[in-house]
């Protein structure tokens, strides 16, 4: 027979809001945003030079500045060498300010929304009962989080791409900064110019974020855990990150090329379908994978974000946040 005092204590524990505040979805959402923002800003600054090289290689066939009066980059090493020689070493971080501004809300929202969507999808379902259902739930939550975040931060995303792909010395660049790009594009094309390439970007987000987030979450729930050694979790994250990036890379190339058409008076591509056709006809399969080697290097940072996010969350839980 249970003690009435113990029953009363258990009841008070269950109903006391101060006891259960950490189980609240809103609290978890806010905590996940902070953890994601911390990791996103730090990692993006570290991998910014690789990110810029990747964007220059990926967009050069749709970059008016490179098409008109400059030689094409031959590859990763040639791109770094010429960029440093022509624009200076610090230019490798061009667009990083916009990138960090984009990454803070992007990573924060992606992680927090992913966990929120996953908890909603799992409520009242038996998705944990079999692997295929679990993997689909994780894929869907990652894809939904990626698409939701993209729509919110797209002006920052396209600004980052255009500034990073802007070549030349300060007095010869097309844009002076994020505000100048947004103002110039709005005057020429309105909001449609600022959101140029959104459809192509959403296609890519479904695949990349679904595999990136969904793959790692499924891996954590089946093969590894939060208690696994750090190197083991990082290795799993690296495989997932590299795989997601490689599979979705053609979609990312198309979306970046479409971004380069924003505000252009003589666009190279008439639309997303036309972009796919012209890349295939003029450049072949290779055209869809320009800068892919840089992207594999960059995926190390993406893997660090996956593992580091969990570590920051653990620290916040340990510290009572």
Short mmCIF file of C-alpha atoms in Angstrom, two decimals:
data_model
loop_
_atom_site.label_atom_id
_atom_site.label_comp_id
_atom_site.label_asym_id
_atom_site.label_seq_id
_atom_site.Cartn_x
_atom_site.Cartn_y
_atom_site.Cartn_z
CA UNK A 1 0.00 0.00 0.00
CA UNK A 2 1.48 3.33 -1.06
CA UNK A 3 2.13 6.16 1.37
CA UNK A 4 -0.44 9.04 1.02
CA UNK A 5 2.38 11.52 1.52
CA UNK A 6 4.36 9.98 -1.36
CA UNK A 7 1.27 10.09 -3.59
CA UNK A 8 0.77 13.76 -2.78
CA UNK A 9 4.44 14.51 -3.49
CA UNK A 10 4.29 12.72 -6.85
CA UNK A 11 1.11 14.59 -7.77
CA UNK A 12 2.63 17.94 -6.91
CA UNK A 13 5.77 17.03 -8.90
CA UNK A 14 3.66 16.16 -11.95
CA UNK A 15 1.54 19.32 -11.82
CA UNK A 16 4.19 21.81 -10.74
CA UNK A 17 5.03 23.96 -13.79
CA UNK A 18 8.48 24.73 -12.41
CA UNK A 19 9.32 21.02 -12.47
CA UNK A 20 8.24 20.41 -16.07
CA UNK A 21 9.35 23.64 -17.74
CA UNK A 22 12.18 21.86 -19.56
CA UNK A 23 9.68 19.46 -21.16
CA UNK A 24 7.83 22.40 -22.74
CA UNK A 25 8.06 22.50 -26.56
CA UNK A 26 8.53 26.29 -26.55
CA UNK A 27 11.48 26.03 -24.15
CA UNK A 28 13.09 23.30 -26.28
CA UNK A 29 12.53 25.42 -29.41
CA UNK A 30 14.27 28.46 -27.86
CA UNK A 31 17.13 26.34 -26.46
CA UNK A 32 17.67 24.66 -29.84
CA UNK A 33 17.76 28.05 -31.58
CA UNK A 34 20.53 29.27 -29.27
CA UNK A 35 22.55 26.06 -29.70
CA UNK A 36 22.20 26.18 -33.48
CA UNK A 37 23.12 29.88 -33.69
CA UNK A 38 26.30 29.43 -31.64
CA UNK A 39 27.58 26.59 -33.82
CA UNK A 40 26.49 28.16 -37.11
CA UNK A 41 28.32 31.46 -36.68
CA UNK A 42 31.59 29.91 -35.53
CA UNK A 43 31.79 27.16 -38.15
CA UNK A 44 30.79 29.38 -41.08
CA UNK A 45 33.62 31.82 -40.37
CA UNK A 46 36.13 28.94 -40.37
CA UNK A 47 34.95 27.45 -43.69
CA UNK A 48 34.16 30.79 -45.39
CA UNK A 49 37.16 30.65 -47.82
CA UNK A 50 36.14 27.18 -49.02
CA UNK A 51 32.53 28.37 -49.32
CA UNK A 52 33.57 31.31 -51.52
CA UNK A 53 35.72 29.14 -53.79
CA UNK A 54 32.86 26.67 -54.13
CA UNK A 55 30.43 29.46 -55.12
CA UNK A 56 32.87 31.00 -57.63
CA UNK A 57 33.40 27.64 -59.36
CA UNK A 58 29.74 26.72 -59.20
CA UNK A 59 28.38 29.96 -60.66
CA UNK A 60 31.13 31.04 -63.07
CA UNK A 61 29.20 30.00 -66.20
CA UNK A 62 26.32 32.23 -65.09
CA UNK A 63 28.47 35.03 -63.65
CA UNK A 64 28.42 38.05 -65.97
CA UNK A 65 31.73 39.38 -64.61
CA UNK A 66 33.53 36.13 -65.44
CA UNK A 67 31.78 35.54 -68.75
CA UNK A 68 32.56 39.02 -70.11
CA UNK A 69 36.23 39.75 -69.50
CA UNK A 70 37.93 37.15 -67.28
CA UNK A 71 39.33 33.67 -67.78
CA UNK A 72 37.35 30.81 -66.25
CA UNK A 73 38.75 29.17 -63.15
CA UNK A 74 40.31 25.79 -63.92
CA UNK A 75 39.69 24.27 -60.50
CA UNK A 76 40.01 24.65 -56.73
CA UNK A 77 43.74 25.55 -56.60
CA UNK A 78 43.54 27.91 -59.59
CA UNK A 79 40.53 29.68 -58.06
CA UNK A 80 42.26 30.24 -54.71
CA UNK A 81 45.53 31.37 -56.35
CA UNK A 82 43.93 33.86 -58.72
CA UNK A 83 41.53 35.21 -56.12
CA UNK A 84 44.33 35.88 -53.64
CA UNK A 85 46.56 37.37 -56.36
CA UNK A 86 43.88 39.60 -57.90
CA UNK A 87 41.84 40.56 -54.82
CA UNK A 88 44.01 39.88 -51.77
CA UNK A 89 44.00 37.19 -49.09
CA UNK A 90 41.17 38.75 -47.06
CA UNK A 91 38.92 38.55 -50.12
CA UNK A 92 38.52 34.82 -49.44
CA UNK A 93 36.17 35.91 -46.64
CA UNK A 94 34.14 38.19 -48.91
CA UNK A 95 30.48 37.72 -48.16
CA UNK A 96 31.24 36.16 -44.77
CA UNK A 97 29.51 38.98 -42.90
CA UNK A 98 26.33 38.28 -44.84
CA UNK A 99 27.02 34.56 -44.47
CA UNK A 100 27.17 34.80 -40.69
CA UNK A 101 24.05 36.99 -40.64
CA UNK A 102 22.38 34.29 -42.72
CA UNK A 103 23.84 31.37 -40.77
CA UNK A 104 22.78 32.52 -37.32
CA UNK A 105 19.04 32.46 -38.10
CA UNK A 106 19.43 29.68 -40.70
CA UNK A 107 21.14 27.09 -38.48
CA UNK A 108 19.17 28.17 -35.42
CA UNK A 109 15.82 27.85 -37.21
CA UNK A 110 16.78 24.67 -39.06
CA UNK A 111 17.69 22.77 -35.90
CA UNK A 112 14.90 24.11 -33.72
CA UNK A 113 12.21 23.64 -36.39
CA UNK A 114 13.54 20.20 -37.27
CA UNK A 115 13.19 19.03 -33.67
CA UNK A 116 9.81 20.75 -33.35
CA UNK A 117 8.44 19.16 -36.54
CA UNK A 118 9.83 15.77 -35.53
CA UNK A 119 8.17 15.92 -32.11
CA UNK A 120 4.86 16.88 -33.76
CA UNK A 121 5.12 14.09 -36.35
CA UNK A 122 6.02 11.53 -33.69
CA UNK A 123 3.21 12.51 -31.30
CA UNK A 124 0.58 9.79 -31.40
CA UNK A 125 2.43 7.77 -34.06
CA UNK A 126 4.37 4.53 -33.91
CA UNK A 127 7.25 5.79 -36.06
CA UNK A 128 9.78 4.28 -33.65
CA UNK A 129 8.43 0.78 -34.32
CA UNK A 130 10.22 0.24 -37.66
CA UNK A 131 13.23 1.71 -39.40
CA UNK A 132 11.50 2.84 -42.61
CA UNK A 133 8.86 4.82 -40.72
CA UNK A 134 11.51 6.33 -38.45
CA UNK A 135 13.70 7.34 -41.39
CA UNK A 136 10.75 8.88 -43.27
CA UNK A 137 9.70 10.91 -40.22
CA UNK A 138 13.24 12.21 -39.78
CA UNK A 139 13.57 12.97 -43.51
CA UNK A 140 10.25 14.83 -43.58
CA UNK A 141 11.00 16.88 -40.47
CA UNK A 142 14.39 17.88 -41.90
CA UNK A 143 12.89 18.79 -45.29
CA UNK A 144 10.09 20.85 -43.71
CA UNK A 145 12.56 22.67 -41.47
CA UNK A 146 14.84 23.44 -44.42
CA UNK A 147 12.03 24.81 -46.59
CA UNK A 148 10.49 26.89 -43.81
CA UNK A 149 13.85 28.40 -42.92
CA UNK A 150 14.74 29.11 -46.55
CA UNK A 151 11.58 31.14 -47.17
CA UNK A 152 12.30 33.24 -44.06
CA UNK A 153 15.98 33.96 -44.69
CA UNK A 154 16.06 33.88 -48.52
CA UNK A 155 17.02 37.58 -48.97
CA UNK A 156 20.12 36.90 -46.85
CA UNK A 157 20.82 33.68 -48.76
CA UNK A 158 20.75 35.29 -52.19
CA UNK A 159 22.75 38.27 -50.89
CA UNK A 160 25.45 35.94 -49.61
CA UNK A 161 25.67 34.16 -52.96
CA UNK A 162 25.86 37.36 -55.00
CA UNK A 163 28.44 39.04 -52.75
CA UNK A 164 30.64 35.93 -52.58
CA UNK A 165 30.51 35.56 -56.38
CA UNK A 166 31.28 39.26 -56.94
CA UNK A 167 34.83 39.43 -58.29
CA UNK A 168 37.36 42.22 -58.56
CA UNK A 169 38.87 44.96 -56.45
CA UNK A 170 36.56 47.14 -54.30
CA UNK A 171 36.22 49.87 -56.94
CA UNK A 172 35.25 47.39 -59.68
CA UNK A 173 32.72 45.20 -57.87
CA UNK A 174 29.07 45.20 -58.80
CA UNK A 175 27.83 45.50 -55.21
CA UNK A 176 29.27 47.34 -52.20
CA UNK A 177 27.47 45.25 -49.59
CA UNK A 178 24.24 43.57 -48.59
CA UNK A 179 22.15 46.76 -48.40
CA UNK A 180 23.45 47.95 -51.78
CA UNK A 181 22.62 44.58 -53.39
CA UNK A 182 19.10 44.48 -51.94
CA UNK A 183 18.37 48.11 -52.87
CA UNK A 184 19.76 47.73 -56.39
CA UNK A 185 17.88 44.49 -57.02
CA UNK A 186 14.63 45.84 -55.61
CA UNK A 187 14.82 48.93 -57.84
CA UNK A 188 15.40 46.79 -60.93
CA UNK A 189 13.14 43.78 -60.30
CA UNK A 190 11.16 44.33 -57.11
CA UNK A 191 10.58 41.50 -54.65
CA UNK A 192 10.63 38.93 -57.46
CA UNK A 193 14.29 39.79 -58.03
CA UNK A 194 15.16 39.35 -54.35
CA UNK A 195 13.42 35.96 -54.37
CA UNK A 196 14.85 34.87 -57.73
CA UNK A 197 15.59 31.15 -57.71
CA UNK A 198 13.37 30.36 -54.73
CA UNK A 199 11.56 27.52 -56.53
CA UNK A 200 14.83 25.84 -57.49
CA UNK A 201 16.12 26.38 -53.96
CA UNK A 202 13.09 24.71 -52.40
CA UNK A 203 13.64 21.64 -54.58
CA UNK A 204 17.20 21.42 -53.31
CA UNK A 205 16.21 21.99 -49.69
CA UNK A 206 13.81 19.06 -49.68
CA UNK A 207 16.56 16.66 -50.73
CA UNK A 208 19.55 18.14 -48.93
CA UNK A 209 17.99 19.00 -45.58
CA UNK A 210 15.91 15.84 -45.58
CA UNK A 211 19.04 13.70 -46.03
CA UNK A 212 21.30 15.89 -43.89
CA UNK A 213 19.11 16.18 -40.81
CA UNK A 214 17.04 13.04 -41.34
CA UNK A 215 20.07 10.89 -42.08
CA UNK A 216 21.97 11.96 -38.97
CA UNK A 217 18.93 11.67 -36.68
CA UNK A 218 18.22 8.19 -38.01
CA UNK A 219 21.87 7.27 -37.53
CA UNK A 220 21.76 8.47 -33.92
CA UNK A 221 18.64 6.45 -33.21
CA UNK A 222 19.88 3.22 -34.79
CA UNK A 223 23.68 2.90 -34.88
CA UNK A 224 25.21 5.56 -32.64
CA UNK A 225 24.04 7.55 -29.63
CA UNK A 226 24.85 10.72 -27.70
CA UNK A 227 27.06 8.59 -25.46
CA UNK A 228 29.17 7.32 -28.37
CA UNK A 229 32.74 8.66 -28.64
CA UNK A 230 33.00 12.09 -30.25
CA UNK A 231 35.10 10.78 -33.16
CA UNK A 232 32.48 8.14 -33.92
CA UNK A 233 29.66 10.69 -33.99
CA UNK A 234 31.76 13.05 -36.14
CA UNK A 235 32.59 10.25 -38.60
CA UNK A 236 28.89 9.41 -38.94
CA UNK A 237 28.06 13.09 -39.41
CA UNK A 238 30.79 13.41 -42.05
CA UNK A 239 29.40 10.49 -44.07
CA UNK A 240 25.86 11.91 -43.87
CA UNK A 241 26.97 15.46 -44.69
CA UNK A 242 29.12 14.44 -47.66
CA UNK A 243 26.44 12.10 -49.01
CA UNK A 244 23.65 14.68 -48.72
CA UNK A 245 25.83 17.33 -50.37
CA UNK A 246 26.86 15.11 -53.27
CA UNK A 247 23.35 13.82 -54.02
CA UNK A 248 21.75 17.26 -53.91
CA UNK A 249 24.65 19.15 -55.56
CA UNK A 250 23.10 19.43 -59.07
CA UNK A 251 20.02 21.01 -57.47
CA UNK A 252 22.26 23.41 -55.56
CA UNK A 253 24.11 24.35 -58.75
CA UNK A 254 20.84 25.19 -60.51
CA UNK A 255 19.62 27.27 -57.59
CA UNK A 256 22.90 29.24 -57.41
CA UNK A 257 22.85 29.86 -61.17
CA UNK A 258 19.28 31.15 -60.90
CA UNK A 259 20.31 33.47 -58.06
CA UNK A 260 22.94 34.97 -60.36
CA UNK A 261 20.15 36.06 -62.73
CA UNK A 262 18.64 38.37 -60.12
CA UNK A 263 18.53 41.95 -61.38
CA UNK A 264 20.22 40.98 -64.65
CA UNK A 265 19.11 42.84 -67.78
CA UNK A 266 20.24 39.96 -70.00
CA UNK A 267 19.66 36.74 -68.04
CA UNK A 268 21.44 33.61 -69.20
CA UNK A 269 18.53 31.37 -68.18
CA UNK A 270 14.83 31.99 -68.73
CA UNK A 271 13.75 29.82 -65.82
CA UNK A 272 14.59 26.77 -63.72
CA UNK A 273 13.78 24.25 -66.47
CA UNK A 274 15.77 26.26 -69.01
CA UNK A 275 18.71 26.36 -66.59
CA UNK A 276 18.71 22.55 -66.31
CA UNK A 277 18.54 22.17 -70.12
CA UNK A 278 21.34 24.66 -70.89
CA UNK A 279 23.74 23.30 -68.28
CA UNK A 280 23.16 19.78 -69.62
CA UNK A 281 23.60 20.77 -73.28
CA UNK A 282 26.56 23.14 -72.87
CA UNK A 283 28.48 21.59 -69.98
CA UNK A 284 27.19 18.04 -69.53
CA UNK A 285 27.14 16.25 -66.18
CA UNK A 286 30.37 17.99 -65.18
CA UNK A 287 28.57 21.34 -65.23
CA UNK A 288 26.26 20.27 -62.43
CA UNK A 289 29.21 19.32 -60.22
CA UNK A 290 31.49 22.35 -60.61
CA UNK A 291 32.94 23.09 -57.17
CA UNK A 292 31.92 19.69 -55.79
CA UNK A 293 35.42 19.01 -54.45
CA UNK A 294 35.24 22.26 -52.47
CA UNK A 295 31.85 21.20 -51.21
CA UNK A 296 33.26 17.92 -49.84
CA UNK A 297 35.84 19.94 -47.89
CA UNK A 298 33.12 22.29 -46.74
CA UNK A 299 31.04 19.33 -45.54
CA UNK A 300 33.54 18.92 -42.69
CA UNK A 301 32.13 22.13 -41.25
CA UNK A 302 28.57 20.90 -41.79
CA UNK A 303 29.46 17.69 -39.92
CA UNK A 304 30.97 19.74 -37.10
CA UNK A 305 27.69 21.65 -36.81
CA UNK A 306 25.69 18.41 -36.42
CA UNK A 307 27.96 17.09 -33.67
CA UNK A 308 28.65 20.46 -32.07
CA UNK A 309 24.95 21.25 -31.86
CA UNK A 310 24.38 18.20 -29.68
CA UNK A 311 27.38 19.13 -27.52
CA UNK A 312 26.10 22.68 -27.00
CA UNK A 313 22.67 21.32 -26.07
CA UNK A 314 24.26 18.96 -23.56
CA UNK A 315 26.19 21.87 -22.05
CA UNK A 316 23.02 23.95 -21.82
CA UNK A 317 21.16 21.10 -20.11
CA UNK A 318 24.09 20.53 -17.74
CA UNK A 319 24.22 24.23 -16.94
CA UNK A 320 20.51 24.36 -16.18
CA UNK A 321 19.53 26.43 -19.24
#
